[in-house]
Short mmCIF file of C-alpha atoms and ligand atoms in Angstrom, two decimals:
data_model
loop_
_atom_site.label_atom_id
_atom_site.label_comp_id
_atom_site.label_asym_id
_atom_site.label_seq_id
_atom_site.Cartn_x
_atom_site.Cartn_y
_atom_site.Cartn_z
CA MET A 574 91.33 66.67 195.95
CA PRO A 575 94.74 66.78 198.74
CA LEU A 576 94.92 70.75 200.53
CA LEU A 577 98.19 71.56 200.07
CA ALA A 578 100.50 74.81 201.72
CA ARG A 579 103.27 75.94 203.17
CA MET A 580 103.02 77.96 207.22
CA LEU A 581 105.93 81.21 205.91
CA PRO A 582 107.07 82.36 209.26
CA SER A 583 106.57 85.50 209.54
CA PRO A 584 107.05 88.58 212.30
CA LEU A 585 103.43 89.12 214.16
CA ALA A 586 103.14 92.95 213.63
CA ILE A 587 105.02 94.86 210.48
CA ASP A 588 104.18 99.15 212.00
CA VAL A 589 105.52 101.73 209.44
CA ARG A 590 104.57 105.06 210.48
CA ARG A 591 105.09 108.59 212.02
CA GLY A 592 105.23 107.91 215.88
CA ALA A 593 105.88 103.98 215.70
CA VAL A 594 108.65 104.28 218.41
CA ALA A 595 106.65 106.01 220.76
CA SER A 596 103.99 103.40 221.75
CA LEU A 597 106.68 100.32 220.56
CA GLY A 598 105.21 99.16 224.70
CA SER A 599 101.44 99.12 223.28
CA VAL A 600 102.45 96.76 220.49
CA LEU A 601 104.61 95.17 222.32
CA ALA A 602 101.58 94.34 224.91
CA ASP A 603 98.96 94.14 222.21
CA ARG A 604 100.93 91.63 220.22
CA ARG A 605 100.86 89.28 223.48
CA ILE A 606 104.91 89.65 222.71
CA ALA A 607 105.57 90.98 226.32
CA THR A 608 102.51 91.42 228.55
CA GLU A 609 104.13 92.58 231.71
CA GLY A 610 106.72 94.63 230.53
CA ARG A 611 109.80 92.91 231.37
CA ILE A 612 111.94 93.72 228.34
CA ALA A 613 115.28 95.06 226.89
CA VAL A 614 116.29 97.94 224.48
CA ALA A 615 119.17 97.88 222.33
CA VAL A 616 120.48 101.27 221.68
CA GLY A 617 122.94 102.09 219.01
CA PRO A 618 125.62 105.34 220.16
CA GLY A 619 123.96 107.94 217.82
CA GLN A 620 120.18 108.60 218.61
CA GLY A 621 119.78 105.98 221.86
CA ALA A 622 119.12 109.03 224.58
CA GLN A 623 116.94 110.05 222.38
CA ILE A 624 115.00 107.39 221.40
CA ALA A 625 115.16 105.93 224.78
CA ALA A 626 113.63 108.82 226.29
CA ASP A 627 110.48 108.31 223.56
CA LEU A 628 109.59 105.09 224.59
CA ASP A 629 106.54 104.33 226.49
CA LEU A 630 108.47 101.24 228.47
CA PRO A 631 108.89 102.38 232.03
CA HIS A 632 110.61 99.38 233.12
CA CYS A 633 112.80 98.74 231.01
CA GLU A 634 116.23 98.42 230.77
CA ILE A 635 118.69 99.61 228.28
CA PHE A 636 121.80 98.45 227.11
CA ARG A 637 124.24 100.66 224.18
CA VAL A 638 125.67 98.60 221.53
CA ASP A 639 128.27 100.19 220.44
CA GLU A 640 130.09 97.55 217.37
CA GLY A 641 128.45 95.66 215.15
CA THR A 642 130.49 92.35 215.92
CA VAL A 643 130.23 89.07 216.79
CA ASP A 644 132.33 89.92 220.82
CA ALA A 645 129.90 92.61 221.00
CA ALA A 646 126.34 90.33 219.78
CA THR A 647 128.28 88.00 221.79
CA GLU A 648 128.32 89.95 225.09
CA LEU A 649 124.85 91.04 224.78
CA GLY A 650 123.20 87.73 224.95
CA LYS A 651 124.51 86.71 227.63
CA LYS A 652 123.13 89.68 229.84
CA LEU A 653 119.87 89.22 227.72
CA ARG A 654 120.41 85.57 229.06
CA SER A 655 120.99 86.80 232.78
CA GLY A 656 118.12 88.72 232.95
CA ALA A 657 114.88 87.15 232.18
CA TYR A 658 113.97 89.23 230.04
CA GLU A 659 109.98 88.55 228.01
CA ALA A 660 111.58 90.26 224.61
CA VAL A 661 114.58 92.50 223.44
CA ALA A 662 114.03 95.49 221.58
CA GLY A 663 116.87 97.03 218.86
CA ILE A 664 116.34 99.97 217.94
CA GLY A 665 118.49 101.82 215.37
CA GLY A 666 120.15 101.16 212.07
CA GLY A 667 121.52 97.99 210.46
CA LYS A 668 124.64 97.50 213.58
CA THR A 669 122.80 97.70 216.07
CA ILE A 670 119.16 95.42 214.80
CA ASP A 671 121.99 92.41 213.44
CA VAL A 672 124.02 93.05 217.14
CA THR A 673 120.41 92.34 218.86
CA LYS A 674 118.83 89.91 216.37
CA PHE A 675 122.08 87.58 217.08
CA ALA A 676 121.58 88.18 220.83
CA ALA A 677 118.51 87.38 220.59
CA THR A 678 118.47 84.38 219.48
CA MET A 679 121.60 83.15 222.26
CA ALA A 680 119.49 84.67 224.38
CA GLY A 681 116.11 82.33 222.70
CA ILE A 682 113.38 85.40 223.43
CA PRO A 683 111.68 87.36 220.94
CA MET A 684 113.63 89.78 219.11
CA VAL A 685 111.80 92.88 217.87
CA ALA A 686 113.46 94.88 214.90
CA VAL A 687 112.23 99.42 215.12
CA ALA A 688 114.65 100.80 212.48
CA THR A 689 115.68 104.31 212.50
CA ASN A 690 116.99 104.38 209.02
CA LEU A 691 116.30 102.69 205.68
CA ALA A 692 119.28 102.03 204.27
CA HIS A 693 119.93 98.10 204.36
CA ASP A 694 116.95 94.61 203.45
CA GLY A 695 118.48 93.65 206.52
CA ILE A 696 115.21 95.12 209.28
CA ALA A 697 113.01 91.97 208.74
CA SER A 698 115.51 89.41 207.69
CA PRO A 699 116.97 85.96 209.41
CA VAL A 700 120.12 86.83 209.31
CA SER A 701 122.75 88.95 210.89
CA SER A 702 125.85 90.28 209.22
CA LEU A 703 128.62 90.94 211.52
CA GLU A 704 132.76 91.73 212.38
CA HIS A 705 134.29 88.85 212.93
CA GLU A 706 138.26 88.12 212.65
CA GLY A 707 138.74 89.93 209.60
CA GLY A 708 135.77 89.25 208.20
CA LYS A 709 132.04 89.84 207.38
CA PRO A 710 130.35 86.76 207.63
CA SER A 711 125.94 86.40 207.83
CA ILE A 712 125.23 84.73 210.62
CA GLY A 713 121.40 82.68 209.99
CA VAL A 714 119.86 83.98 213.96
CA THR A 715 115.76 84.12 213.94
CA MET A 716 113.53 86.32 212.16
CA PRO A 717 112.57 89.20 214.49
CA ILE A 718 108.93 88.95 215.88
CA ALA A 719 107.47 92.42 214.90
CA VAL A 720 109.05 95.46 212.82
CA VAL A 721 108.70 98.67 213.69
CA ILE A 722 109.42 101.76 211.74
CA ASP A 723 109.49 105.08 212.59
CA LEU A 724 109.37 107.62 210.00
CA ASP A 725 110.21 110.66 212.37
CA TYR A 726 113.46 108.94 213.04
CA VAL A 727 113.76 107.68 209.39
CA ARG A 728 113.36 111.62 207.99
CA SER A 729 116.30 112.72 211.36
CA ALA A 730 118.63 110.45 209.26
CA PRO A 731 121.04 111.41 206.77
CA SER A 732 118.99 111.82 203.96
CA HIS A 733 122.20 109.26 201.83
CA LEU A 734 121.09 106.61 204.29
CA VAL A 735 117.75 106.59 204.03
CA ARG A 736 118.55 107.31 199.51
CA SER A 737 120.63 103.05 199.83
CA GLY A 738 117.81 101.34 200.61
CA VAL A 739 117.08 101.75 197.71
CA GLY A 740 120.30 100.67 196.14
CA ASP A 741 119.60 97.28 197.92
CA VAL A 742 115.76 96.48 197.72
CA VAL A 743 116.87 97.17 193.93
CA SER A 744 119.60 94.97 193.40
CA ASN A 745 116.70 92.52 193.82
CA ILE A 746 116.32 92.28 190.34
CA SER A 747 120.09 91.55 189.51
CA ALA A 748 119.91 88.72 192.62
CA ILE A 749 117.15 86.70 191.26
CA GLU A 750 118.05 86.99 187.10
CA ASP A 751 121.90 85.66 189.38
CA TRP A 752 119.37 82.50 191.28
CA GLU A 753 117.81 82.10 187.96
CA LEU A 754 120.45 81.48 185.76
CA ALA A 755 122.04 79.13 188.40
CA GLY A 756 118.69 77.59 188.19
CA ARG A 757 119.42 77.46 184.15
CA VAL A 758 122.97 76.79 184.06
CA ASN A 759 123.58 74.60 187.63
CA GLY A 760 119.72 72.72 187.95
CA GLU A 761 119.70 75.51 191.28
CA PRO A 762 116.52 74.60 192.54
CA VAL A 763 114.86 78.20 192.58
CA ASP A 764 112.32 79.32 195.05
CA GLY A 765 109.15 80.77 192.82
CA MET A 766 107.81 82.10 196.11
CA SER A 767 111.10 83.86 197.44
CA VAL A 768 111.28 85.34 193.94
CA THR A 769 107.79 86.17 194.13
CA PHE A 770 108.36 89.04 196.92
CA ALA A 771 111.99 90.05 196.32
CA ARG A 772 110.48 90.87 192.37
CA VAL A 773 107.71 92.91 194.17
CA ALA A 774 109.68 94.81 196.27
CA ALA A 775 112.07 96.35 193.89
CA GLU A 776 109.79 96.40 191.48
CA ALA A 777 107.18 99.10 193.87
CA VAL A 778 109.84 100.99 194.07
CA LEU A 779 112.08 101.01 190.99
CA HIS A 780 109.35 103.57 188.31
CA ARG A 781 108.40 105.29 191.73
CA PRO A 782 108.64 109.08 190.13
CA ASP A 783 108.64 110.95 193.99
CA SER A 784 111.82 110.50 196.48
CA VAL A 785 112.39 110.16 199.70
CA ASP A 786 111.28 113.09 200.95
CA SER A 787 107.83 111.97 200.53
CA ASP A 788 106.45 109.49 203.25
CA ALA A 789 104.62 108.04 200.67
CA PHE A 790 107.43 106.60 199.07
CA LEU A 791 109.03 105.74 202.19
CA THR A 792 106.01 103.77 203.01
CA VAL A 793 107.15 102.02 200.15
CA LEU A 794 110.40 101.71 200.49
CA ALA A 795 110.51 100.44 203.81
CA GLU A 796 107.81 97.63 202.81
CA GLY A 797 109.97 97.18 200.17
CA LEU A 798 113.05 95.94 202.74
CA VAL A 799 110.60 93.55 205.14
CA LEU A 800 109.61 92.47 201.62
CA SER A 801 112.89 91.36 201.09
CA GLY A 802 113.46 89.86 204.01
CA MET A 803 110.76 87.61 203.91
CA ALA A 804 111.98 86.98 200.63
CA MET A 805 114.92 85.58 202.77
CA SER A 806 112.98 83.87 205.11
CA VAL A 807 111.22 81.54 202.52
CA ALA A 808 114.45 80.76 200.67
CA GLY A 809 116.58 80.40 203.50
CA SER A 810 119.12 82.36 202.85
CA SER A 811 119.71 85.70 201.43
CA ARG A 812 119.75 84.67 197.31
CA PRO A 813 116.91 86.76 196.74
CA ALA A 814 118.56 89.48 197.22
CA SER A 815 122.21 88.99 197.18
CA GLY A 816 124.02 88.07 193.50
CA ALA A 817 127.37 89.17 191.96
CA CYS A 818 125.85 92.96 193.02
CA HIS A 819 126.59 92.11 196.77
CA GLU A 820 129.71 89.44 195.48
CA VAL A 821 131.04 93.45 194.26
CA LEU A 822 129.98 95.35 197.13
CA HIS A 823 131.40 92.86 199.47
CA ALA A 824 135.18 92.95 197.65
CA VAL A 825 134.71 96.37 197.22
CA THR A 826 134.51 96.76 200.97
CA GLN A 827 137.23 93.94 202.04
CA LEU A 828 139.56 95.98 199.50
CA TYR A 829 138.58 99.34 200.04
CA PRO A 830 137.07 99.39 203.98
CA GLY A 831 134.72 102.64 204.09
CA THR A 832 134.26 103.07 200.95
CA SER A 833 130.76 104.18 200.96
CA ASN A 834 127.91 101.78 202.43
CA HIS A 835 126.15 98.92 202.51
CA GLY A 836 123.16 99.83 199.70
CA GLU A 837 124.99 102.34 197.01
CA LEU A 838 126.84 100.05 196.49
CA ALA A 839 124.91 97.42 196.35
CA GLY A 840 122.56 99.34 193.57
CA LEU A 841 126.19 99.83 191.56
CA GLY A 842 127.08 96.29 191.25
CA ALA A 843 123.83 95.80 190.57
CA LEU A 844 124.13 97.88 187.65
CA TYR A 845 127.69 97.10 186.08
CA ALA A 846 126.06 93.36 186.72
CA SER A 847 123.03 94.22 184.75
CA PHE A 848 125.70 95.80 182.03
CA LEU A 849 126.90 92.53 181.25
CA ARG A 850 123.69 90.18 180.50
CA VAL A 851 123.08 93.45 178.04
CA ARG A 852 126.36 92.63 177.23
CA HIS A 853 126.48 88.44 177.30
CA LEU A 854 123.49 87.64 177.58
CA ASP A 855 121.01 88.88 175.37
CA TRP A 856 119.22 91.13 178.02
CA PRO A 857 117.70 93.99 177.29
CA GLU A 858 119.47 96.93 177.60
CA ALA A 859 115.45 99.01 177.92
CA ARG A 860 115.62 96.95 181.50
CA MET A 861 119.33 97.96 182.49
CA ARG A 862 118.77 101.93 181.57
CA GLU A 863 115.39 101.64 184.11
CA ILE A 864 117.32 100.93 186.97
CA ARG A 865 120.13 102.90 185.93
CA ASP A 866 117.79 106.04 185.84
CA CYS A 867 116.49 104.82 189.38
CA LEU A 868 119.66 105.42 191.15
CA VAL A 869 120.36 108.64 189.11
CA ARG A 870 116.97 109.97 190.43
CA HIS A 871 118.00 108.73 193.97
CA GLU A 872 121.18 110.21 193.74
CA LEU A 873 123.00 107.62 193.86
CA PRO A 874 125.96 106.50 192.30
CA VAL A 875 126.45 103.99 188.62
CA ALA A 876 129.98 104.94 187.79
CA PRO A 877 132.68 103.71 190.34
CA SER A 878 134.15 107.92 190.46
CA ASP A 879 130.79 107.94 192.35
CA VAL A 880 132.12 106.03 195.58
CA GLY A 881 135.64 107.77 195.40
CA LEU A 882 136.93 104.45 193.33
CA ASP A 883 138.62 104.85 189.42
CA GLU A 884 138.20 101.79 186.46
CA GLU A 885 141.43 100.28 188.01
CA ALA A 886 140.66 99.84 191.56
CA PHE A 887 136.79 98.86 190.73
CA THR A 888 138.51 95.83 187.81
CA ARG A 889 139.92 94.42 191.57
CA ALA A 890 137.32 94.41 193.09
CA VAL A 891 135.21 92.43 190.43
CA VAL A 892 138.25 90.02 189.57
CA ARG A 893 137.66 89.86 193.38
CA ALA A 894 133.86 89.58 193.73
CA PRO A 895 133.63 85.38 192.52
CA ASP A 896 135.81 85.07 196.52
CA THR A 897 133.93 87.02 198.56
CA ARG A 898 130.60 84.48 198.40
CA PRO A 899 132.27 80.81 197.26
CA GLY A 900 129.09 78.33 195.97
CA ARG A 901 127.22 81.30 194.75
CA PHE A 902 126.81 80.91 191.43
CA THR A 903 126.34 84.79 189.70
CA ILE A 904 126.79 86.35 186.04
CA LEU A 905 130.61 86.79 187.78
CA GLU A 906 130.31 82.94 187.38
CA HIS A 907 129.11 82.21 184.48
CA LEU A 908 131.24 84.15 182.25
CA ASN A 909 134.28 83.88 184.50
CA LEU A 910 136.41 86.37 182.49
CA SER A 911 139.98 87.46 182.60
CA GLU A 912 141.11 90.18 184.51
CA ASP A 913 141.93 92.14 181.14
CA GLU A 914 138.30 91.52 179.83
CA ILE A 915 137.28 92.87 183.21
CA GLY A 916 139.18 95.77 182.60
CA ARG A 917 137.19 96.42 179.28
CA SER A 918 133.65 95.78 180.43
CA VAL A 919 134.07 98.13 182.82
CA LYS A 920 135.78 101.07 180.63
CA ASP A 921 132.53 100.11 178.44
CA TYR A 922 130.08 100.46 181.81
CA VAL A 923 131.49 103.23 182.03
CA GLU A 924 131.14 104.54 179.18
CA ALA A 925 127.38 102.88 179.07
CA VAL A 926 126.26 104.36 182.03
CA GLY A 927 128.01 108.31 182.79
CA ARG A 928 126.19 111.16 182.71
ZN1 ZN B 1217 122.25 93.86 200.81
#
């Protein structure tokens, strides 16, 4: 009987705990990622100096990342290439990590993602989302070789940023529904292993009664975000973690720059998409309630007004949403509602989820 299996690329090390940054050097040495200590470290403008002081890496060279743009990432990539480093660690929030992933891929060296907040699922994914010529495309990059999440730093980040990761991971439930819909309607291949990672990540967070105040919750959230990254790596795209939820979020960001943040908008988009499923696809209403209750429990937005948008503004974003991701088939493309119908659905949605 043939024994067939596939190999999945994954980070060599996942380290989620308090004080993880301080022992970064030993993690890199133990895992043979960097045996000579020739490490470049990229830090964001916020906590950069503090983090650099905490590191047990006496000979590392520190680079500051000020912008989340392709230009900034290319600039860093050139410096990494000329410096003969064994590895680069990107320490900070999503922007710093995305810039470092891109630069490391360009320089052909391994990248270690050191996350200081849990705002989104890009920590362990093979995707960089960077600003370029007015847009923010998702660019394929190599998967981080190690993922380090320091709960001390996570705790010192503004709590709304930590909570917003809940919205991003829970939005997987909606993204998976969209993927399976595309499978049924268009015959798009659905990868069961990728779905397994993405769904388990979301379900692990969905029903927990505790909050970002507890280390146990933060650990599960961090691991959920890592698993979401694995799901994307297996799928070779953001499909398992990005459907109508993220189309709505990208449209909001394009139309109303500066509104809320990634994870909060992903959760809101997922809840609205779930409402459409209940109304048009006979999705169980109890399922939508579970998502709503989870978002409310973590003080995340559920209505457009929670992120400062009125119903008309949100309607415009939903109308625009499919254009943000051409080729991705979700409930929005499936229903193909007119602007009037979308306007009515948003009104009914607000009534249904209001608190
Ligand atoms: Zn996301």
